[in-house]
Coordinates of C-alpha atoms in Angstrom, one line a residue:
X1 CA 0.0 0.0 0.0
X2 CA 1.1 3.3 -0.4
X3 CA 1.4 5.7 2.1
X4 CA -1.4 8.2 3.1
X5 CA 0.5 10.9 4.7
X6 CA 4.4 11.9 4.4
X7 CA 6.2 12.9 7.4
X8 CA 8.4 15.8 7.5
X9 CA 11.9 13.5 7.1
X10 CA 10.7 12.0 3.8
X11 CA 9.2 15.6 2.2
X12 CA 12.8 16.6 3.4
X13 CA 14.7 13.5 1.4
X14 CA 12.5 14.4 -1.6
X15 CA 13.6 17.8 -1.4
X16 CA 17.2 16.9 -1.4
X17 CA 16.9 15.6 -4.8
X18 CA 15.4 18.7 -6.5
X19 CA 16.3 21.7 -4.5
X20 CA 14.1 23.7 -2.0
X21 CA 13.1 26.0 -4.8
X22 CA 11.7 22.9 -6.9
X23 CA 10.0 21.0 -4.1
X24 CA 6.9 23.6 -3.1
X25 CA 5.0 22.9 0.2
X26 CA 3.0 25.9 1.0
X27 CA -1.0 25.6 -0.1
X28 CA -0.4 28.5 -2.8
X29 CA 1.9 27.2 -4.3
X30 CA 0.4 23.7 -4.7
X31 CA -3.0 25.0 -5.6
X32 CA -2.8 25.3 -9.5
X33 CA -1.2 21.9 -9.5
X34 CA -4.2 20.1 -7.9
X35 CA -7.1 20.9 -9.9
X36 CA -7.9 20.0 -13.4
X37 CA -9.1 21.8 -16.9
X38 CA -13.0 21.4 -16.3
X39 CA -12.6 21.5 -12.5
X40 CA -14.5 17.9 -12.2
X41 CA -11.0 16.8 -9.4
X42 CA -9.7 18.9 -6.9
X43 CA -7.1 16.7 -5.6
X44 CA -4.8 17.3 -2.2
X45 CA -0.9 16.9 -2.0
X46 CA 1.9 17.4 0.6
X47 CA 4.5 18.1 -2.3
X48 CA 4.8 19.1 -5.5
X49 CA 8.1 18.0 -6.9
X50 CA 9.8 19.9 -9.8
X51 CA 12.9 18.4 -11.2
X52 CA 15.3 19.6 -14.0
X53 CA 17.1 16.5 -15.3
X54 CA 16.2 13.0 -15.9
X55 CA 18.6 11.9 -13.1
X56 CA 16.4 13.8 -10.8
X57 CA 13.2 12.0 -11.9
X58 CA 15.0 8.7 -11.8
X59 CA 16.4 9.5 -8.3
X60 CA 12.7 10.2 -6.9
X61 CA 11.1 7.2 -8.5
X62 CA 13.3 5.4 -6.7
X63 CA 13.0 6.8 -3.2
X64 CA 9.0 7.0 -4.1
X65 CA 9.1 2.8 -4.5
X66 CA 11.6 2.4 -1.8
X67 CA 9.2 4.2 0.5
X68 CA 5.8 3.1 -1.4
X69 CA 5.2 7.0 -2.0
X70 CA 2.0 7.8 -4.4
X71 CA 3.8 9.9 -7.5
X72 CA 1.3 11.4 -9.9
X73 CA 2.8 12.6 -13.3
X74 CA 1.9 16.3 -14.5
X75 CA 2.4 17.2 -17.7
X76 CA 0.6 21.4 -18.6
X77 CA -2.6 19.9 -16.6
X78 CA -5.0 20.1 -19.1
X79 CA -6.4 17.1 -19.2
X80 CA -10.2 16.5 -19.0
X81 CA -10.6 13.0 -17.5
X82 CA -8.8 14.1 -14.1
X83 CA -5.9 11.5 -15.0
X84 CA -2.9 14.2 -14.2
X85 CA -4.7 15.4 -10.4
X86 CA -3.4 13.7 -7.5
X87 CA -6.5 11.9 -5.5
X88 CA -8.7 13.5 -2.7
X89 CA -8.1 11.0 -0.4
X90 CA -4.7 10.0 -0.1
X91 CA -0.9 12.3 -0.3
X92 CA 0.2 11.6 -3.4
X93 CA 3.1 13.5 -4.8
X94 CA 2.5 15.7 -7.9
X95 CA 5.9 15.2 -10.1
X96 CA 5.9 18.2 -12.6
X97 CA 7.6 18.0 -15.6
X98 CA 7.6 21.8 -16.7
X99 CA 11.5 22.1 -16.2
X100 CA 12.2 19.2 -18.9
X101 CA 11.7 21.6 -21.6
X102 CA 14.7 21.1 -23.6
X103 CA 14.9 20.5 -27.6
X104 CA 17.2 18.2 -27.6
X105 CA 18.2 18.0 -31.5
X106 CA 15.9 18.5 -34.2
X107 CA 16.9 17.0 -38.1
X108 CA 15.0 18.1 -41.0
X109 CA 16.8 15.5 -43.4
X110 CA 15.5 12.7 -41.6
X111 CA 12.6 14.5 -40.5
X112 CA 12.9 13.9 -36.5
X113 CA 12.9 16.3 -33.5
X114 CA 14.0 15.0 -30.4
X115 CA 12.5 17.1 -27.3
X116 CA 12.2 17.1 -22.8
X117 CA 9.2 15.4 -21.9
X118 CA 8.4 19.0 -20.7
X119 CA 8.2 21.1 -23.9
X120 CA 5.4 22.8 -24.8
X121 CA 3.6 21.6 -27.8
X122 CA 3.3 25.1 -29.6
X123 CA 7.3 24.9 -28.6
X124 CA 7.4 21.9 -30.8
X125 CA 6.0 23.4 -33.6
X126 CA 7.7 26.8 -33.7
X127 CA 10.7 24.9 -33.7
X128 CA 9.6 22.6 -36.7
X129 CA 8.9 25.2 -38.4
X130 CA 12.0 27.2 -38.4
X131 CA 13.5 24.5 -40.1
X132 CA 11.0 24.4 -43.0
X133 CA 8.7 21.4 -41.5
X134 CA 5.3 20.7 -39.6
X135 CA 5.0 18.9 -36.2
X136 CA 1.1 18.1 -36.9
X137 CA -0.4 17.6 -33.6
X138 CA -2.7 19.9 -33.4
X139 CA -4.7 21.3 -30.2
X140 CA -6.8 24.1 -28.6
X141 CA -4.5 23.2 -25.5
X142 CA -1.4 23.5 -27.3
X143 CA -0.2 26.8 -26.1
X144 CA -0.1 24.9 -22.6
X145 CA -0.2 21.0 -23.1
X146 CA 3.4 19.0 -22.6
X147 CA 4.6 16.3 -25.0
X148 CA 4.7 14.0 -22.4
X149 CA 1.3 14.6 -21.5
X150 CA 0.4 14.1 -25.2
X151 CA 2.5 11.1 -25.8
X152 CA 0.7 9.5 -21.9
X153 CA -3.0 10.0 -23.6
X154 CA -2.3 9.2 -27.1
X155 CA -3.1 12.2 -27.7
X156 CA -5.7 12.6 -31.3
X157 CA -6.4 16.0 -32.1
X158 CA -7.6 17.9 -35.6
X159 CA -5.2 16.3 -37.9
X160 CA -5.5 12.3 -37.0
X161 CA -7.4 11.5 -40.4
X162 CA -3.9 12.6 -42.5
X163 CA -0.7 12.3 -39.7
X164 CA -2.3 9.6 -36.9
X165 CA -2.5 10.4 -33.0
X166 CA 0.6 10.6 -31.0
X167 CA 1.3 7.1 -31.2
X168 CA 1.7 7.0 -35.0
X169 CA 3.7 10.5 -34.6
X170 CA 6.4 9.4 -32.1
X171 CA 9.5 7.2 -33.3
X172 CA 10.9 6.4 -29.6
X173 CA 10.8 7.3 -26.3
X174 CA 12.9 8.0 -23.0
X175 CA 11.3 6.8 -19.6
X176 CA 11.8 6.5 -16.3
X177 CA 10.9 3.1 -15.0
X178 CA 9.1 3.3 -11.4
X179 CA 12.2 2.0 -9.8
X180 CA 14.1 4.8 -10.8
X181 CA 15.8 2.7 -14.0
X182 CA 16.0 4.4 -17.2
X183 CA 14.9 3.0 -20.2
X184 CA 16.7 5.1 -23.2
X185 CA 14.3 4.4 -26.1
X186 CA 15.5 7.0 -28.3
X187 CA 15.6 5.4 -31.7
X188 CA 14.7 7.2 -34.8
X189 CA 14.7 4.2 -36.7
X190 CA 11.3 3.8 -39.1
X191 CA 12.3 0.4 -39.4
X192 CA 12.7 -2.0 -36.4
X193 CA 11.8 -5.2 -35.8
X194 CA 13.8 -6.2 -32.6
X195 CA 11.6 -7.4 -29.7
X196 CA 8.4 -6.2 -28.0
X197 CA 7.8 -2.3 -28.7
X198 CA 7.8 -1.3 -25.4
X199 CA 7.1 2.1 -26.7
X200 CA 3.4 1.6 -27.1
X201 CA 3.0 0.0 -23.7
X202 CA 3.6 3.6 -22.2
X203 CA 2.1 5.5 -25.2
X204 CA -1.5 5.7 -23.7
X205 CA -0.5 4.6 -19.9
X206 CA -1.5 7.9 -18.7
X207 CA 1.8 7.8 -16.2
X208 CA 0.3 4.6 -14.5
X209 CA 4.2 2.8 -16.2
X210 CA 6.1 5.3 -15.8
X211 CA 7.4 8.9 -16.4
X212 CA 8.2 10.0 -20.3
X213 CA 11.1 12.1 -20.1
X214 CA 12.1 12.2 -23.7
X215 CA 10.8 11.7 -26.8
X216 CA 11.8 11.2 -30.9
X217 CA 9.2 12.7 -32.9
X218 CA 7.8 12.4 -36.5
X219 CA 8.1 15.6 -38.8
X220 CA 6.8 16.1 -42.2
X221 CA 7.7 18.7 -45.1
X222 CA 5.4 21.9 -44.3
X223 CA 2.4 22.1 -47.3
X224 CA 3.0 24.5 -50.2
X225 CA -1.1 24.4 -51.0
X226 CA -3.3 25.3 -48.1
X227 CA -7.1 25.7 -48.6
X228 CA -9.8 25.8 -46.3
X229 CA -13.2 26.4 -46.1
X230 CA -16.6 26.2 -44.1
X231 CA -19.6 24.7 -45.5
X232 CA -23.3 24.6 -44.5
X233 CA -25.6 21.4 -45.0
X234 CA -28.6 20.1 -44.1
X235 CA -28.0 17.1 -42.5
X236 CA -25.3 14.9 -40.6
X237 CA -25.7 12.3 -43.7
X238 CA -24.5 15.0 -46.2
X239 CA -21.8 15.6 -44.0
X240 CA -20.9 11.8 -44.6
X241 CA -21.8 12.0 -47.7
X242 CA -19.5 14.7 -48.5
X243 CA -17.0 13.4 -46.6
X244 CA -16.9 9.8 -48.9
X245 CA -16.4 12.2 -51.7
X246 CA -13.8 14.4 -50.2
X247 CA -11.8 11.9 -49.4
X248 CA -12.3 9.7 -52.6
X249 CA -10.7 13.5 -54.6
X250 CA -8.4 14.2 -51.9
X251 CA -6.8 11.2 -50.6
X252 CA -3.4 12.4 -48.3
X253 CA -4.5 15.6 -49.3
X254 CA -7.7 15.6 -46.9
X255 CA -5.9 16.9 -43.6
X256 CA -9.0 18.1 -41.2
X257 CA -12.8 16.8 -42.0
X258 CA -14.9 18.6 -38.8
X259 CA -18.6 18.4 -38.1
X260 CA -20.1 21.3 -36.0
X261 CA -24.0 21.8 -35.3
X262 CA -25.9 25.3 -35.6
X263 CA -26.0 25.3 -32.3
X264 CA -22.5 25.5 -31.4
X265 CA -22.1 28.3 -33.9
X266 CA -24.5 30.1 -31.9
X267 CA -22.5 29.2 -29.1
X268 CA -19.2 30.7 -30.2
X269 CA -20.5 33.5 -32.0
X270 CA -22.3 34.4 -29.2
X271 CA -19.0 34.1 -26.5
X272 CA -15.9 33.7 -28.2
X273 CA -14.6 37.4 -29.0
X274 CA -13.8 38.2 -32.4
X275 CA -15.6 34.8 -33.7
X276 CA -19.3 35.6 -36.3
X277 CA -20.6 33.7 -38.5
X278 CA -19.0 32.6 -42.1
X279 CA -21.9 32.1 -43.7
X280 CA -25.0 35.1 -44.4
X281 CA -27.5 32.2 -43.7
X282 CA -28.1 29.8 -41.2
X283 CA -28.1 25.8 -41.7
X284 CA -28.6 22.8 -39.5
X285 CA -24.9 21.5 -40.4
X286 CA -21.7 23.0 -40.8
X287 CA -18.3 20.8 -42.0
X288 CA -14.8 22.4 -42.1
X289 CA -12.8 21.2 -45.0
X290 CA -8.9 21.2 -44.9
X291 CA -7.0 20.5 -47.7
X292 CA -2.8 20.3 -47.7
X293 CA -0.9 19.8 -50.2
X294 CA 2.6 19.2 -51.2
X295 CA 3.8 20.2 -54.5
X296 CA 2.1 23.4 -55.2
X297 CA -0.5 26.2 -54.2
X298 CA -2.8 25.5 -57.1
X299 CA -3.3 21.9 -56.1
X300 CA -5.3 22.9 -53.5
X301 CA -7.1 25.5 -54.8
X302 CA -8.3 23.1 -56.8
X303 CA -9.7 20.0 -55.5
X304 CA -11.2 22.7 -52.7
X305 CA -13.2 24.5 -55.7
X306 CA -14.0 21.2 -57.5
X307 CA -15.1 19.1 -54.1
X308 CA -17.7 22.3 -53.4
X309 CA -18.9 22.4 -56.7
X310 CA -19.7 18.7 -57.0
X311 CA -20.9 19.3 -53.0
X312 CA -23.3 22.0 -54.4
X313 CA -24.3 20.2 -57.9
X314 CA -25.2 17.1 -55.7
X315 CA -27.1 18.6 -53.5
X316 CA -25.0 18.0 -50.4
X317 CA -23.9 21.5 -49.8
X318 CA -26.3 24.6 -49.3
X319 CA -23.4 27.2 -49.0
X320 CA -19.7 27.9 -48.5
X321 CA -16.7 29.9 -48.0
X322 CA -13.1 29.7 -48.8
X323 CA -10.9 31.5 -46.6
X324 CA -9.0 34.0 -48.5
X325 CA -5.7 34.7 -46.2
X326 CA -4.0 33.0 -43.3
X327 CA -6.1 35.1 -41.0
X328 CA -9.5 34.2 -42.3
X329 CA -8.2 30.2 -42.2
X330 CA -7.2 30.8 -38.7
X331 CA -10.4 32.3 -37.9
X332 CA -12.5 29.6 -39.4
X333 CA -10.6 27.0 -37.0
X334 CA -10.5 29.2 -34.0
X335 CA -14.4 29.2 -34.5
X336 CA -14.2 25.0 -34.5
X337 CA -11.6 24.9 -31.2
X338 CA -13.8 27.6 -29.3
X339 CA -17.0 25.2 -29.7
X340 CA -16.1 23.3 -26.0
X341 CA -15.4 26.3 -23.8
X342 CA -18.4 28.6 -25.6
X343 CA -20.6 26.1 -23.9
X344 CA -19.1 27.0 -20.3
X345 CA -20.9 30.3 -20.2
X346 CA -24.3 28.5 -21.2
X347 CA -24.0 26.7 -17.6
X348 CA -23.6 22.9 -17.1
X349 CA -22.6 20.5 -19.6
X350 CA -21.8 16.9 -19.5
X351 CA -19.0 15.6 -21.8
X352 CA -18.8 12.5 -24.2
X353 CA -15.3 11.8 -25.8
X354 CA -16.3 8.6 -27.5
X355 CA -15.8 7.3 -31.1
X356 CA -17.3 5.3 -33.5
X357 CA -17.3 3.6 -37.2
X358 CA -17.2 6.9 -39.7
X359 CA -20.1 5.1 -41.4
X360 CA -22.3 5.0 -38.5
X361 CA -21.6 8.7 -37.4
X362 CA -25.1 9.9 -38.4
X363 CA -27.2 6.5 -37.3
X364 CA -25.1 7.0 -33.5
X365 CA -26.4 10.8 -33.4
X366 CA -29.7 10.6 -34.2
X367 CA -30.7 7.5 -31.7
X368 CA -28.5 9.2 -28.9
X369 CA -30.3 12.4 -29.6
X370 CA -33.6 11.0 -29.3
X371 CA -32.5 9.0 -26.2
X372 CA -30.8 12.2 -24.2
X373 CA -34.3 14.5 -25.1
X374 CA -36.1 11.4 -23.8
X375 CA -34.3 11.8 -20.5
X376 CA -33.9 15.1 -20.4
X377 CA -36.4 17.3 -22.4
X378 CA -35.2 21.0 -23.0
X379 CA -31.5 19.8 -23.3
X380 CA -29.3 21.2 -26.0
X381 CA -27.0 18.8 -27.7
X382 CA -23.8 20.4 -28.8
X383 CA -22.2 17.4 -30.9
X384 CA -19.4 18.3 -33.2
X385 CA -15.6 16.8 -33.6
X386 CA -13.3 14.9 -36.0
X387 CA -15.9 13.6 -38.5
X388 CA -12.9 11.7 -40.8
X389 CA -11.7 9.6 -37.6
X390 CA -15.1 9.1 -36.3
X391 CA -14.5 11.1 -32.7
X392 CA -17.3 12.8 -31.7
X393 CA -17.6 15.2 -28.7
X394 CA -20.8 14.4 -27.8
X395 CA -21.8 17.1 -25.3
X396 CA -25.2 18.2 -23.6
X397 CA -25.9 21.6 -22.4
X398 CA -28.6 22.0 -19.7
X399 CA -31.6 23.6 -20.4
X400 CA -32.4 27.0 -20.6
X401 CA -33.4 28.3 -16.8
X402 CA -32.3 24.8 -15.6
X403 CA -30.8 24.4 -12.1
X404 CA -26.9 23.7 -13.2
X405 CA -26.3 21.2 -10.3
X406 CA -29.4 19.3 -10.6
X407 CA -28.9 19.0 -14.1
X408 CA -25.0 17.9 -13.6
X409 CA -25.5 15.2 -11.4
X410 CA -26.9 13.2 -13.8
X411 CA -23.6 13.2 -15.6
X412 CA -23.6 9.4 -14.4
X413 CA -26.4 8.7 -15.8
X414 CA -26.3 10.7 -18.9
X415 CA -22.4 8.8 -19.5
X416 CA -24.2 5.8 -19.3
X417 CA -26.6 6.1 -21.5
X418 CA -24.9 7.7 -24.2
X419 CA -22.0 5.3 -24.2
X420 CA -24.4 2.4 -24.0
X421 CA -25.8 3.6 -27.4
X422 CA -21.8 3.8 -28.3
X423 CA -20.9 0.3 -27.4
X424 CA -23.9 -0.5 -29.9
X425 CA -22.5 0.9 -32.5
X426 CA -19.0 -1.1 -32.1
X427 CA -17.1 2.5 -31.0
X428 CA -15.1 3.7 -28.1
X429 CA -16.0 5.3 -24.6
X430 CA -12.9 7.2 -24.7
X431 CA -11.7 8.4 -28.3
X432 CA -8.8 11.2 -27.4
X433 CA -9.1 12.4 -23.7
X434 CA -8.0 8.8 -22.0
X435 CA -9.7 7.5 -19.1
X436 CA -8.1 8.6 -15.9
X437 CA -10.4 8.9 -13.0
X438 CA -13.8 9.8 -14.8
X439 CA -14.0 6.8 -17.0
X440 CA -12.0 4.4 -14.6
X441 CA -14.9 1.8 -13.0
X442 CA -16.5 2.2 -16.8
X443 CA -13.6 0.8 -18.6
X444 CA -13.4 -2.1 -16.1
X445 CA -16.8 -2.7 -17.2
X446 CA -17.2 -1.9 -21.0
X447 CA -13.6 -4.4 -21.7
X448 CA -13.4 -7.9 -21.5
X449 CA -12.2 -9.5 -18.6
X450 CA -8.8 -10.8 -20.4
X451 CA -8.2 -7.5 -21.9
X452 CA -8.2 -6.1 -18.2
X453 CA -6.9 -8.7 -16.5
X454 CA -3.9 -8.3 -19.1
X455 CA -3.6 -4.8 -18.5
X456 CA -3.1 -5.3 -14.5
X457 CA -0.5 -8.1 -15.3
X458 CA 1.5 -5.2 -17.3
X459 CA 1.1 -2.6 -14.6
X460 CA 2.3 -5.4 -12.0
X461 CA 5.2 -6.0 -13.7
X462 CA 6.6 -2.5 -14.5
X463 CA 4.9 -0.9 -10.9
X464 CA 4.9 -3.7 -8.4
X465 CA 5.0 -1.4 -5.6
X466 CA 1.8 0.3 -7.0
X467 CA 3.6 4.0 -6.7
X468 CA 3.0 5.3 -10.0
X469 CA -0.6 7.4 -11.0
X470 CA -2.9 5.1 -8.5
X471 CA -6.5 5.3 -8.9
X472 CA -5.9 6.3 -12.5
X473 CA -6.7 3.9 -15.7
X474 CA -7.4 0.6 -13.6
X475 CA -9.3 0.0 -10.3
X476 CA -7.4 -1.4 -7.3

């Protein structure tokens, strides 16, 4: 078991390892590490540990097993699932990578940066492209998230249906085992066929393995042709419908496919500053198209033009813009990023992060729709997300003059039946944000016994003494 209080001697051994100045202790200082993004957890710690090498981190893995100390990875803390917030109930020790912020080599000829578990994503990027290439991950977080963080919940993002998630955008890693061993993963080979990939076994873990401290990361050549544009449709089967065709023209070239309701345009347009409407009238349906490609402006200028006009000849598309200038394509994605935190000032809301087969985006909507305004009349569905990878951020707002409290504590019940309907359809409870605490007793119940009672086995074997991220991913 691990410990439940820390006494002043071992706060004062951890200490030791990282400096006074990097070990904080007073409630201030600790606050901001304790509670997460949507304010769901609002853990308690003793300690908040900052280190500034790897050595460090390996040094207080091992004094955390040796003295069967609770150690809860934090990455930027943006999380949604409360998988980076140390627990209520115990004194677990937050372990913040924020100094590990180093790019450790970056090469454009083989198209790999290397970076600190620490760095900031929008770090990453800035840095590819000073060298003429694209990191692709791409988040509303990303002025904040860590690339550990990312890399610990597979992180998916807006551009999964042309680059993959984290785990298809990272070559190798560097960890720090719970015992304080380090595993120096750090290939950049493409190509490698030696063994178990332990790689993946931590991609995903949410810190419950161990603590990324490095990384190798994919990069790609930066697009000479850039077009996007905003479309409004009737329906979420023209959205499909459009999308079989965009991706039938486009191919590679199709880099972001996103589906967005009428009523979350409302919702930004209404909260986000800056953020109107693209379009002079309204419609039920709005997709975002954006096309990338390679060899040469015109390219994309023109599959965008011909997909709308076959869009608009067929029927599928009622309207459209093309943004004009970077600004106006930054502005149409701002718009699509805002569309979770324009629902904050609408009061409560209850979050899905679930996936399903493309094919059966518009059949999972429409029977969860009627089932939610079944259960609870009055309440506005906000559903919108990655239509070309099947995630959809199915989220409820209350109703209009609803008590917010009453009307959040049926999250429970709301979760279940909406990922119920999920499961129907063959998808995934959990499509970008991980599981963490919120979705922790579901998983155990949504994945066969084998698959969980393989998953203990592995966390077992790399955590026996049960130190690292507890009461995250798997019950005790």
């Amino acid at each position: 078991m691990v410990k439940a209080t820390l006494s002043p001697d071992l706060i004062a051994r951890f200490a030791a390892i990282v400096g006074p100045a990097q070990a904080l202790v007073d409630d201030g200082d600790i606050a901001p590490y304790l509670i997460e993004s949507r304010g769901l957890y609002h853990g308690v710690s003793p300690l908040v540990l900052r280190p500034g090498t790897v050595q460090e981190v390996a040094d207080i893995l091992a004094l955390a097993t040796e003295t069967r100390t609770a150690i809860v990875p934090q990455g930027g803390n943006t999380g949604h699932v409360g998988g980076s917030v140390p627990r209520e109930e115990a004194a677990d020790v937050v372990l913040s990578l924020s100094r590990l912020n180093r790019i450790r080599d970056i090469d454009p000829v083989g198209n790999v940066i290397v970076a600190d578990g620490g760095c900031v994503l929008a770090d990453i990027q800035a840095q590819a492209e000073a060298v003429g290439r694209l990191f692709p991950l791409s988040l509303g977080s990303e002025g904040s998230c860590q690339i550990g963080g990312n890399l610990s919940t597979n992180a998916g993002g807006t551009a999964v249906l042309a680059y993959g998630g984290m785990r298809q955008l990272c070559l190798g890693l560097e960890v720090v085992l719970p015992t304080g061993e380090i595993w120096n993963g750090l290939r950049r080979l493409k190509k490698d066929n030696t063994g178990y990939d332990l790689r993946d076994l931590f991609i995903g873990a949410e810190g419950t393995l161990g603590v990324i401290t490095g990384a190798v990361l994919k990069l790609f050549p930066r697009p000479l042709g850039h077009e996007v544009a905003f479309a409004g449709l009737q329906s979420v089967k023209d959205a499909l419908a459009l999308f079989e065709r965009a991706s039938s023209r486009c191919g590679t070239a199709l880099t972001g496919f996103e589906l967005m309701p009428r009523l979350g345009v409302d919702f930004t347009t209404r909260h986000i500053p800056g953020v109107r409407d693209p379009l002079a009238t309204v419609h039920d349906w709005y997709v975002l198209i954006d096309i990338s490609t390679s060899d040469a402006a015109e390219t994309a200028t023109r599959m965008m033009e011909a997909l709308l006009s076959e869009g608009l000849e067929a029927g599928l598309v009622e309207d459209a813009v093309v943004a004009a200038s970077e600004e106006q394509r930054k502005a149409l994605w701002h718009m699509r990023e805002s569309m979770s935190p324009a629902q904050k000032p609408e009061g409560g809301s209850i979050k899905h992060d679930v996936s399903v087969p493309v094919s059966a985006i518009p059949d999972f909507m429409a029977e969860a729709d009627t089932a939610v305004m079944a259960a609870i009349p009055g309440a506005r569905i906000c559903s919108f997300g990655h239509m070309g990878d099947g995630n959809i951020h199915y989220n409820i707002s209350q109703p209009v003059g609803a008590d917010k409290q009453a009307f959040l504590d049926r999250w429970r019940e709301m979760n279940h039946l909406v990922h119920g309907i999920v499961l129907k359809y063959h998808g995934s409870i959990s499509a970008e944000h991980g599981i963490g605490q919120l979705k922790r007793d579901e998983l155990a119940a949504v994945r066969e016994p084998i698959e969980m009672d393989l998953m203990r086995r592995v966390k077992r074997a790399f955590d026996p003494a049960g130190i690292m991220n507890p009461g995250k991913v798997l019950t005790a």
